[in-house]
PDB file of C-alpha atoms in Angstrom:
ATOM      1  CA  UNK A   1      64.657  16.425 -22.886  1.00  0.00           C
ATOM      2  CA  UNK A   2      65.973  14.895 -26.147  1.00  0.00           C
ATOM      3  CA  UNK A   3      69.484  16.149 -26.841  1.00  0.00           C
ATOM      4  CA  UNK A   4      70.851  15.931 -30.578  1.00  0.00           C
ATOM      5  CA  UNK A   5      69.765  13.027 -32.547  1.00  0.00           C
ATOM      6  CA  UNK A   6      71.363  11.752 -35.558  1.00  0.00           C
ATOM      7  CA  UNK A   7      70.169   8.963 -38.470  1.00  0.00           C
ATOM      8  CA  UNK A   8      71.541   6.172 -39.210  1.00  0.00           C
ATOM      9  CA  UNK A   9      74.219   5.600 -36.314  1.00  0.00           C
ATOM     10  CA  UNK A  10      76.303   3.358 -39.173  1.00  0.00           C
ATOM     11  CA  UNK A  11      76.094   3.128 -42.785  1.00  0.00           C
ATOM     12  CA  UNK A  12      78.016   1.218 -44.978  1.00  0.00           C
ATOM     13  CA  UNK A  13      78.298   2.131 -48.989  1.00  0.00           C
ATOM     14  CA  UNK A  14      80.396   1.763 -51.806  1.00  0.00           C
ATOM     15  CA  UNK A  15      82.728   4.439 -54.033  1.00  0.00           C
ATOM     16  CA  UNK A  16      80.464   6.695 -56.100  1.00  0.00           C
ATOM     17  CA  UNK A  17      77.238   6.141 -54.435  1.00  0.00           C
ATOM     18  CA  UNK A  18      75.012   8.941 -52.573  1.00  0.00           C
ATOM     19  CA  UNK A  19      74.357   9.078 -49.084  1.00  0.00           C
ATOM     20  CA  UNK A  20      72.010  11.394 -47.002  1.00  0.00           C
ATOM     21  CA  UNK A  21      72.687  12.261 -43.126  1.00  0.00           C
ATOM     22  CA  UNK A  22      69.991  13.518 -41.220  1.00  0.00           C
ATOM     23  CA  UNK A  23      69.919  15.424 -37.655  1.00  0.00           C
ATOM     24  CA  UNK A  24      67.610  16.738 -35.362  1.00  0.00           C
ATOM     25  CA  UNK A  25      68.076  19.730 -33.108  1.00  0.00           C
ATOM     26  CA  UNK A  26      67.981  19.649 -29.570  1.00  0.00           C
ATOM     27  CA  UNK A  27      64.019  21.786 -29.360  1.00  0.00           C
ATOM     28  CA  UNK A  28      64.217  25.781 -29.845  1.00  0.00           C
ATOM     29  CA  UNK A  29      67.662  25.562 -31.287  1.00  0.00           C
ATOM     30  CA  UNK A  30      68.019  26.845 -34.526  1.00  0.00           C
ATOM     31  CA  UNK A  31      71.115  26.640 -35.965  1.00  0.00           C
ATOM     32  CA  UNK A  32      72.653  23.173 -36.965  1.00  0.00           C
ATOM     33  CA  UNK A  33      76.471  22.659 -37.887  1.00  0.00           C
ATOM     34  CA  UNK A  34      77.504  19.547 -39.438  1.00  0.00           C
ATOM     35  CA  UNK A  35      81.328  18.326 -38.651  1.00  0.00           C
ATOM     36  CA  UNK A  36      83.637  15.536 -40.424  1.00  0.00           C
ATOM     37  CA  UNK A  37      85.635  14.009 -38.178  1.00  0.00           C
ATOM     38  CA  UNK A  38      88.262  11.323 -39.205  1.00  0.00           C
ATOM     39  CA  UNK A  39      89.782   8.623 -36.889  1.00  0.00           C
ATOM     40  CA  UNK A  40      92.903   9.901 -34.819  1.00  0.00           C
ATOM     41  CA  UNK A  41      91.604  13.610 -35.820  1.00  0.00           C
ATOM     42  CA  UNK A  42      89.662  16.803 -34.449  1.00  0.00           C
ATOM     43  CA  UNK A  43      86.533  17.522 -36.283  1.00  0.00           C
ATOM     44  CA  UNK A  44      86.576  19.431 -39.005  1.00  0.00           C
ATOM     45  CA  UNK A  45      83.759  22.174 -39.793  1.00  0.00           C
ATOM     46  CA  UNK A  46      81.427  21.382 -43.180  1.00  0.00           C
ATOM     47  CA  UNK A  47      78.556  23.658 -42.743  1.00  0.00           C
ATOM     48  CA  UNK A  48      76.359  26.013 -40.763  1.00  0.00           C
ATOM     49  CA  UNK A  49      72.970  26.737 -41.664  1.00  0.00           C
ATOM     50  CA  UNK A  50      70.546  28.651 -39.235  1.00  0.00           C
ATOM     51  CA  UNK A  51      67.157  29.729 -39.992  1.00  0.00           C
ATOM     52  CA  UNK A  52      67.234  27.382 -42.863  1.00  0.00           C
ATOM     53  CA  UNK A  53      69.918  29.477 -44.759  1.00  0.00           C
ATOM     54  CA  UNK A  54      73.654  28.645 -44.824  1.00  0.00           C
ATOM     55  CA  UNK A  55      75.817  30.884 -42.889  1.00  0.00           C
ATOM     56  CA  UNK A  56      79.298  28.911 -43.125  1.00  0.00           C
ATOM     57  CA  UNK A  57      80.890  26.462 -45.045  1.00  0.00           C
ATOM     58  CA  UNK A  58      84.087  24.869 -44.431  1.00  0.00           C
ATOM     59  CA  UNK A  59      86.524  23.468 -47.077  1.00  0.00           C
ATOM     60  CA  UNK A  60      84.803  20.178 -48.759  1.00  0.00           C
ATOM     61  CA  UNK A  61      84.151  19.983 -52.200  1.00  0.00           C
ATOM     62  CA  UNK A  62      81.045  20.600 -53.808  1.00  0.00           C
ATOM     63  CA  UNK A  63      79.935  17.426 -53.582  1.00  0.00           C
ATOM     64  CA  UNK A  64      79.297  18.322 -49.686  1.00  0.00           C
ATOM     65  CA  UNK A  65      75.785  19.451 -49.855  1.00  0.00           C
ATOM     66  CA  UNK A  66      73.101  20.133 -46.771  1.00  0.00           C
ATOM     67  CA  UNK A  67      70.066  21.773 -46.099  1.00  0.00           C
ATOM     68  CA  UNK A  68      67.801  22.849 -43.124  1.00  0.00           C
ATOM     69  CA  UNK A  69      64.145  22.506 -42.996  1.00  0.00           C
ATOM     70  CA  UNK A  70      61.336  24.689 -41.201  1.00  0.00           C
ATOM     71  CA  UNK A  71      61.656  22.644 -38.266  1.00  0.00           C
ATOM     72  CA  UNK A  72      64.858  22.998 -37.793  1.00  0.00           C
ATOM     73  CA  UNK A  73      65.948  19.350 -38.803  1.00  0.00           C
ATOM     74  CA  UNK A  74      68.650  19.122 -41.344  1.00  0.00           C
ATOM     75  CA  UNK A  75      69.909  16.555 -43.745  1.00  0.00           C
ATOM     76  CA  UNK A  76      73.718  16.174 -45.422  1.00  0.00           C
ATOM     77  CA  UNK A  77      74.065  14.672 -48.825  1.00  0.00           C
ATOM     78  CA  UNK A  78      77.090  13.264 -49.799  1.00  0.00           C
ATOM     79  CA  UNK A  79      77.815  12.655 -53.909  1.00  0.00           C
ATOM     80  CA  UNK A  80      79.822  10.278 -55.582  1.00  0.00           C
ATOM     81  CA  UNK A  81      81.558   8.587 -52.431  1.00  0.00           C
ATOM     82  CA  UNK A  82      85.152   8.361 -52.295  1.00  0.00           C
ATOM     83  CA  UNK A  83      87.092   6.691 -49.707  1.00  0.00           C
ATOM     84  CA  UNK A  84      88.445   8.920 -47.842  1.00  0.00           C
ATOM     85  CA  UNK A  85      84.869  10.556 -47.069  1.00  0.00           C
ATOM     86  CA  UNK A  86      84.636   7.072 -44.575  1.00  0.00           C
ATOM     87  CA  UNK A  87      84.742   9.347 -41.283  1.00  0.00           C
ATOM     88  CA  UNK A  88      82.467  10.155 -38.408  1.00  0.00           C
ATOM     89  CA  UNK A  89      79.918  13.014 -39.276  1.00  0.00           C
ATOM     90  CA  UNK A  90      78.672  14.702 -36.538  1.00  0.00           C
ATOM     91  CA  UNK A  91      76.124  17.405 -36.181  1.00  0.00           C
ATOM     92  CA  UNK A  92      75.474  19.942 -33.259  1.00  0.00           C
ATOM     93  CA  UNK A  93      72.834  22.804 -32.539  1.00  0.00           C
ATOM     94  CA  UNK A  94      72.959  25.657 -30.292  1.00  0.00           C
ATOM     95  CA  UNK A  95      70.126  28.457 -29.791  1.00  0.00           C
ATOM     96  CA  UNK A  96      71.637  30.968 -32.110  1.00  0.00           C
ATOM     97  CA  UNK A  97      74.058  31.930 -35.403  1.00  0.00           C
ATOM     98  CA  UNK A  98      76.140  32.897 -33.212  1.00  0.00           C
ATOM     99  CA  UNK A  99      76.549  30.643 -30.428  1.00  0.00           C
ATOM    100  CA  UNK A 100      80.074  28.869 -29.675  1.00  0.00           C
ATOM    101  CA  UNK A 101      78.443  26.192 -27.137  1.00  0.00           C
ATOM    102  CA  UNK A 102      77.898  23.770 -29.814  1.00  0.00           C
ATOM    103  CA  UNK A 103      75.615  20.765 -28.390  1.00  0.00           C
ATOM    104  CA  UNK A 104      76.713  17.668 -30.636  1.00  0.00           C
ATOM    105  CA  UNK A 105      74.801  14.383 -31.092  1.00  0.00           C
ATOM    106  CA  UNK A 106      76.367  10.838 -31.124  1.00  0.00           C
ATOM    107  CA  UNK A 107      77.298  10.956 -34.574  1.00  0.00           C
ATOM    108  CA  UNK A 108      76.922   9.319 -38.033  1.00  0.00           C
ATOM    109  CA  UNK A 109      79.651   6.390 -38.861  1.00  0.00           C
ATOM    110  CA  UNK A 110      80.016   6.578 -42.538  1.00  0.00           C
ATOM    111  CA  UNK A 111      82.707   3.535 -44.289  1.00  0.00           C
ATOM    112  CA  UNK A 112      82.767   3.789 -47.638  1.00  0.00           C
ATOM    113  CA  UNK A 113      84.323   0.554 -49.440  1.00  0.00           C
TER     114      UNK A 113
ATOM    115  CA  UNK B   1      97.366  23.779 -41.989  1.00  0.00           C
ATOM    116  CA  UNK B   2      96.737  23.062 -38.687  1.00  0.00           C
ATOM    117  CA  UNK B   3      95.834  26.012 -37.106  1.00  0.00           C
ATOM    118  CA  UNK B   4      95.101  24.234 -33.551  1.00  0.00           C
ATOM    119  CA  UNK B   5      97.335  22.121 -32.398  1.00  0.00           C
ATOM    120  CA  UNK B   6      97.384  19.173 -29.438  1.00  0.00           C
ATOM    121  CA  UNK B   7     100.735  17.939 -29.809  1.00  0.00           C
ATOM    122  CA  UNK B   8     100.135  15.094 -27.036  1.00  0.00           C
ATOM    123  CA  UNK B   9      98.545  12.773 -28.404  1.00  0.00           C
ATOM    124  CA  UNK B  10      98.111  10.580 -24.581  1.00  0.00           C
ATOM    125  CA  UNK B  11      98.315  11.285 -21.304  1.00  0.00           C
ATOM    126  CA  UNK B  12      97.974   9.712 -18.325  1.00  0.00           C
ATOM    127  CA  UNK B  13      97.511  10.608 -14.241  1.00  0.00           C
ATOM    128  CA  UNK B  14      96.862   8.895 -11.702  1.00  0.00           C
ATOM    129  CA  UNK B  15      93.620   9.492  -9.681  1.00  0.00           C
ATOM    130  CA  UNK B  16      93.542  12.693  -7.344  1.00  0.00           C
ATOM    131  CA  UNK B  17      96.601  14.322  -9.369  1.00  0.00           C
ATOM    132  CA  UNK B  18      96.459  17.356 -11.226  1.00  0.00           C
ATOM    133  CA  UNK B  19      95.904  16.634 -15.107  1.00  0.00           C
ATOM    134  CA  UNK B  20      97.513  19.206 -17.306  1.00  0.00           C
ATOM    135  CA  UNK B  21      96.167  19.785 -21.279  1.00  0.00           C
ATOM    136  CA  UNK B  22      98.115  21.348 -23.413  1.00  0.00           C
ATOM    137  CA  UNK B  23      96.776  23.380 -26.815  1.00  0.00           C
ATOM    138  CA  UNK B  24      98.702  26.080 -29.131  1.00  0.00           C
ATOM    139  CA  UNK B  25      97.201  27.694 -31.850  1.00  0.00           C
ATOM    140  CA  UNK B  26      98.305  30.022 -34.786  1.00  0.00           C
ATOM    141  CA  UNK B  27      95.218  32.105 -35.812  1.00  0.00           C
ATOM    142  CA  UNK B  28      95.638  35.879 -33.800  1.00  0.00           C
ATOM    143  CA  UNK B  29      91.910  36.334 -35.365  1.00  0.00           C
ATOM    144  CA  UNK B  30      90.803  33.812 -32.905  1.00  0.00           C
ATOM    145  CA  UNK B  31      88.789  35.323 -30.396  1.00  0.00           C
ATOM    146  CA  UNK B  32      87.238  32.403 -28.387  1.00  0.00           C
ATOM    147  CA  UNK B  33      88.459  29.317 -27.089  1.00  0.00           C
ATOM    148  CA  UNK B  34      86.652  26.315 -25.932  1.00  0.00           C
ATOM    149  CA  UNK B  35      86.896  22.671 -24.280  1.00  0.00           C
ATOM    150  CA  UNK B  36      85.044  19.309 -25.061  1.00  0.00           C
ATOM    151  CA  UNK B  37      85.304  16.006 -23.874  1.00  0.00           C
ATOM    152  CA  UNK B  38      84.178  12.640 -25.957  1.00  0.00           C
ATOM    153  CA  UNK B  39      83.822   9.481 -24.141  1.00  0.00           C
ATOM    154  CA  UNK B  40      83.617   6.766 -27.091  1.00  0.00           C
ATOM    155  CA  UNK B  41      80.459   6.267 -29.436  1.00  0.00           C
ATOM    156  CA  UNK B  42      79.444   9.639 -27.860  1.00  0.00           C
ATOM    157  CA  UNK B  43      79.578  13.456 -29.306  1.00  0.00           C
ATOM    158  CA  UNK B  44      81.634  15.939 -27.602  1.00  0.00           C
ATOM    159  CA  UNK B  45      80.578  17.396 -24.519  1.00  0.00           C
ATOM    160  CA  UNK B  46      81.197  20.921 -24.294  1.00  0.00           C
ATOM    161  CA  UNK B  47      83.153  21.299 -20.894  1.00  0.00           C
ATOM    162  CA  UNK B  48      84.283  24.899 -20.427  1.00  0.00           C
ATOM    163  CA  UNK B  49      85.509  27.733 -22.368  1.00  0.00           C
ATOM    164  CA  UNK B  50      87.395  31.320 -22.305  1.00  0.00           C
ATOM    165  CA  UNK B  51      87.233  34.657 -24.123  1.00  0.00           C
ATOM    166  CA  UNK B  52      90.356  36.138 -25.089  1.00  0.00           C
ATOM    167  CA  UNK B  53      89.779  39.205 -23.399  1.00  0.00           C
ATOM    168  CA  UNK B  54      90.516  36.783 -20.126  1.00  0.00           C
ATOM    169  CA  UNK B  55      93.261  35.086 -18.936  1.00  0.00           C
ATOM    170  CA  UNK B  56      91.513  32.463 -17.224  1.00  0.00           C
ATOM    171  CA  UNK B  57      88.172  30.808 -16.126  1.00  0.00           C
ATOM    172  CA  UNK B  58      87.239  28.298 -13.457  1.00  0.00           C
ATOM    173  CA  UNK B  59      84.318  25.897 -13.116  1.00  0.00           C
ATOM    174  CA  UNK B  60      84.619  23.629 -10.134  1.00  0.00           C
ATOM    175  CA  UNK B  61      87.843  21.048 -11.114  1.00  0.00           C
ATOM    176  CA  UNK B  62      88.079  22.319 -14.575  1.00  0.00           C
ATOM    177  CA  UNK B  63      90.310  25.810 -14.704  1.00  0.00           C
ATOM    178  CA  UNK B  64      91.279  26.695 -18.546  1.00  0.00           C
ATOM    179  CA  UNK B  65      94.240  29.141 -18.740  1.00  0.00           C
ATOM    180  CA  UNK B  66      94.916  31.649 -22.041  1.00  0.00           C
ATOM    181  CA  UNK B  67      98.114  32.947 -22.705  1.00  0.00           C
ATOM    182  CA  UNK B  68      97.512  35.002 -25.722  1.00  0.00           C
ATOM    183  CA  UNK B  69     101.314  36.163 -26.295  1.00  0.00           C
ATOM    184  CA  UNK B  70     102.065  32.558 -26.741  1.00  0.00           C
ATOM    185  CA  UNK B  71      99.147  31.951 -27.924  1.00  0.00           C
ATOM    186  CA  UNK B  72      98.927  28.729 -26.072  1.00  0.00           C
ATOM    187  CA  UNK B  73      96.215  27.234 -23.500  1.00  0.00           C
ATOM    188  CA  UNK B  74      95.836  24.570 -21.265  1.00  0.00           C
ATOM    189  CA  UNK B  75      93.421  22.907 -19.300  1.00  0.00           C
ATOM    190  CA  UNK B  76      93.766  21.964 -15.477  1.00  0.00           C
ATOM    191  CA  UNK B  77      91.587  19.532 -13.923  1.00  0.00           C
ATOM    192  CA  UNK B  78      92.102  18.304 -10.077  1.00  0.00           C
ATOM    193  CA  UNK B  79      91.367  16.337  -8.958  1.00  0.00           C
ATOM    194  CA  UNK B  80      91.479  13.941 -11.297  1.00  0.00           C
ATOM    195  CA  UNK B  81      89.078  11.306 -11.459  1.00  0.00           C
ATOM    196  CA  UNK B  82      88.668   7.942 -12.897  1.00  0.00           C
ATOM    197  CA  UNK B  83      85.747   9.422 -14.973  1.00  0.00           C
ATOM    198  CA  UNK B  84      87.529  12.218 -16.164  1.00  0.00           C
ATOM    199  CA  UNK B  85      89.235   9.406 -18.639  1.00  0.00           C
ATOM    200  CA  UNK B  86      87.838  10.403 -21.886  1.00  0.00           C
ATOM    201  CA  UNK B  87      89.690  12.262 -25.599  1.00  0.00           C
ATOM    202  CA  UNK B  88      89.647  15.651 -24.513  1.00  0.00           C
ATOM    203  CA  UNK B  89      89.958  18.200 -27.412  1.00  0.00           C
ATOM    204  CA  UNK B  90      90.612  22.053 -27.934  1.00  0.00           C
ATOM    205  CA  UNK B  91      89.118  24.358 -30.083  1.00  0.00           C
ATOM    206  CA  UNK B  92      88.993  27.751 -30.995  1.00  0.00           C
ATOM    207  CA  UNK B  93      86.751  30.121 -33.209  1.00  0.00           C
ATOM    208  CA  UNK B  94      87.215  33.404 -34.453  1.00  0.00           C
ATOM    209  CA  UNK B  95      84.983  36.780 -35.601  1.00  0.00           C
ATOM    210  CA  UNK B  96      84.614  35.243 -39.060  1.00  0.00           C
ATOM    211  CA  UNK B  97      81.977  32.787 -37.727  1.00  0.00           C
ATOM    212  CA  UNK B  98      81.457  31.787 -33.814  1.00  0.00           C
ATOM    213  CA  UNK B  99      80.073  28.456 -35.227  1.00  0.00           C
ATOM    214  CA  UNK B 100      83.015  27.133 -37.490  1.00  0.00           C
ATOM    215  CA  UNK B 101      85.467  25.839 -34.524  1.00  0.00           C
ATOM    216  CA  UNK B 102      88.350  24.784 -35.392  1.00  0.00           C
ATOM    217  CA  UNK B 103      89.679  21.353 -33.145  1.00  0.00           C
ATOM    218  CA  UNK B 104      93.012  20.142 -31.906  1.00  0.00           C
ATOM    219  CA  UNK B 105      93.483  16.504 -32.848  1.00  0.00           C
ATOM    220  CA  UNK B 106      92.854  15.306 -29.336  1.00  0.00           C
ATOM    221  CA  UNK B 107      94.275  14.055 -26.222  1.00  0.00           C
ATOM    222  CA  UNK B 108      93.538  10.810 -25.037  1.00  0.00           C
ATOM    223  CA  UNK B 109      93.599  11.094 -20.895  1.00  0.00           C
ATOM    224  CA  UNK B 110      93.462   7.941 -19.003  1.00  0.00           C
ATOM    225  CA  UNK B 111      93.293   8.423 -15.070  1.00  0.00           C
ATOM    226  CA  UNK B 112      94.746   5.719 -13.402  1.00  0.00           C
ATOM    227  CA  UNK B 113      92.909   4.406  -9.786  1.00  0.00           C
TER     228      UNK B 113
END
């Protein structure tokens, strides 16, 4: 069975530019986190969204937007780049809203320049 | 803010020891505490976890202790094996949303043969 998969693995871009993360659930989950996690640090919550509607968001500016779609795949869109959004973004599923036992794929390497 | 704290940021056993993991946290509302691993270019592998209405749990080598008056837990593992080497982080979550965990910054364990 396919666990967590995440597009691209690496991406390079440049300050200001727009980027777009995309994950797809391990099958019959339905909830999809998405997590920022910067070198020599834990990862840090963005957003929940389960049953295509957001149930949590962490504390990332508003240019931090995602988005779940009927099949359960979701995509996070990054505006106007800074540097310090360069960081490892890494999204997990589990069956339900409420499920600690996160199940997180390999993870998106984002460097800004 | 950090409300979950690994203040070891390495450690290292050699093989067939006990390896001890140390975690404190600040949040009373947390409810839930949990254990990954993450070998490199991998996600975190969800290893073993705890409610806080326990004071500890067991799952073959891995035994995760909670005391809540200290609010402090740690994470035995013996024996220790050269695969156990991996960054092994804590996390914790609280009624507010099971889904937003918040992580430790890591411990790097290295088991020496």
């Amino acid at each position: 069975d396919a666990g967590v998969t995440q597009s691209p693995t690496h991406l390079i871009k440049t300050r200001g530019q727009h980027v777009t993360l995309r994950c797809s659930p391990i099958s019959g989950h339905k909830s999809v986190s998405w997590y920022q996690q910067v070198l020599g640090q834990g990862p840090q919550f963005i957003f929940q969204y389960y049953e295509k509607e957001e149930r949590g968001r962490g504390n990332f500016p508003d240019r931090f937007s995602a988005r779940q779609f009927p099949n359960y795949s979701s995509e996070l869109n990054v505006n106007a780049l800074l540097l310090g959004d360069s960081a490892l973004y890494l999204c997990a599923s589990s069956l339900g809203a409420h499920n600690e036992k996160l199940f997180f794929g390999s993870g998106t390497q984002l460097s800004v320049l | 803010d950090q409300q979950v704290k690994q203040n070891s940021p390495s450690l290292s056993v050699q093989e067939g020891r006990i390896s001890i993991l140390n975690c404190d946290y600040t949040n009373s509302m947390f409810d839930y505490f949990l254990w990954y691993k993450k070998y490199p270019a991998e996600g975190p592998t969800f290893l073993i976890s705890i409610s806080s209405i326990k004071d500890k749990n067991e799952d073959g080598r891995f035994t995760v202790f909670l005391n809540k008056s200290a609010k402090h837990l740690s994470l035995h593992i013996v024996p220790s094996q050269p695969g156990d080497s991996a960054v092994y982080f804590c996390a914790a979550s609280g009624r507010e949303g099971a889904q937003k965990l918040v992580f430790g910054q890591g411990t790097r364990l290295t088991i020496n043969p």
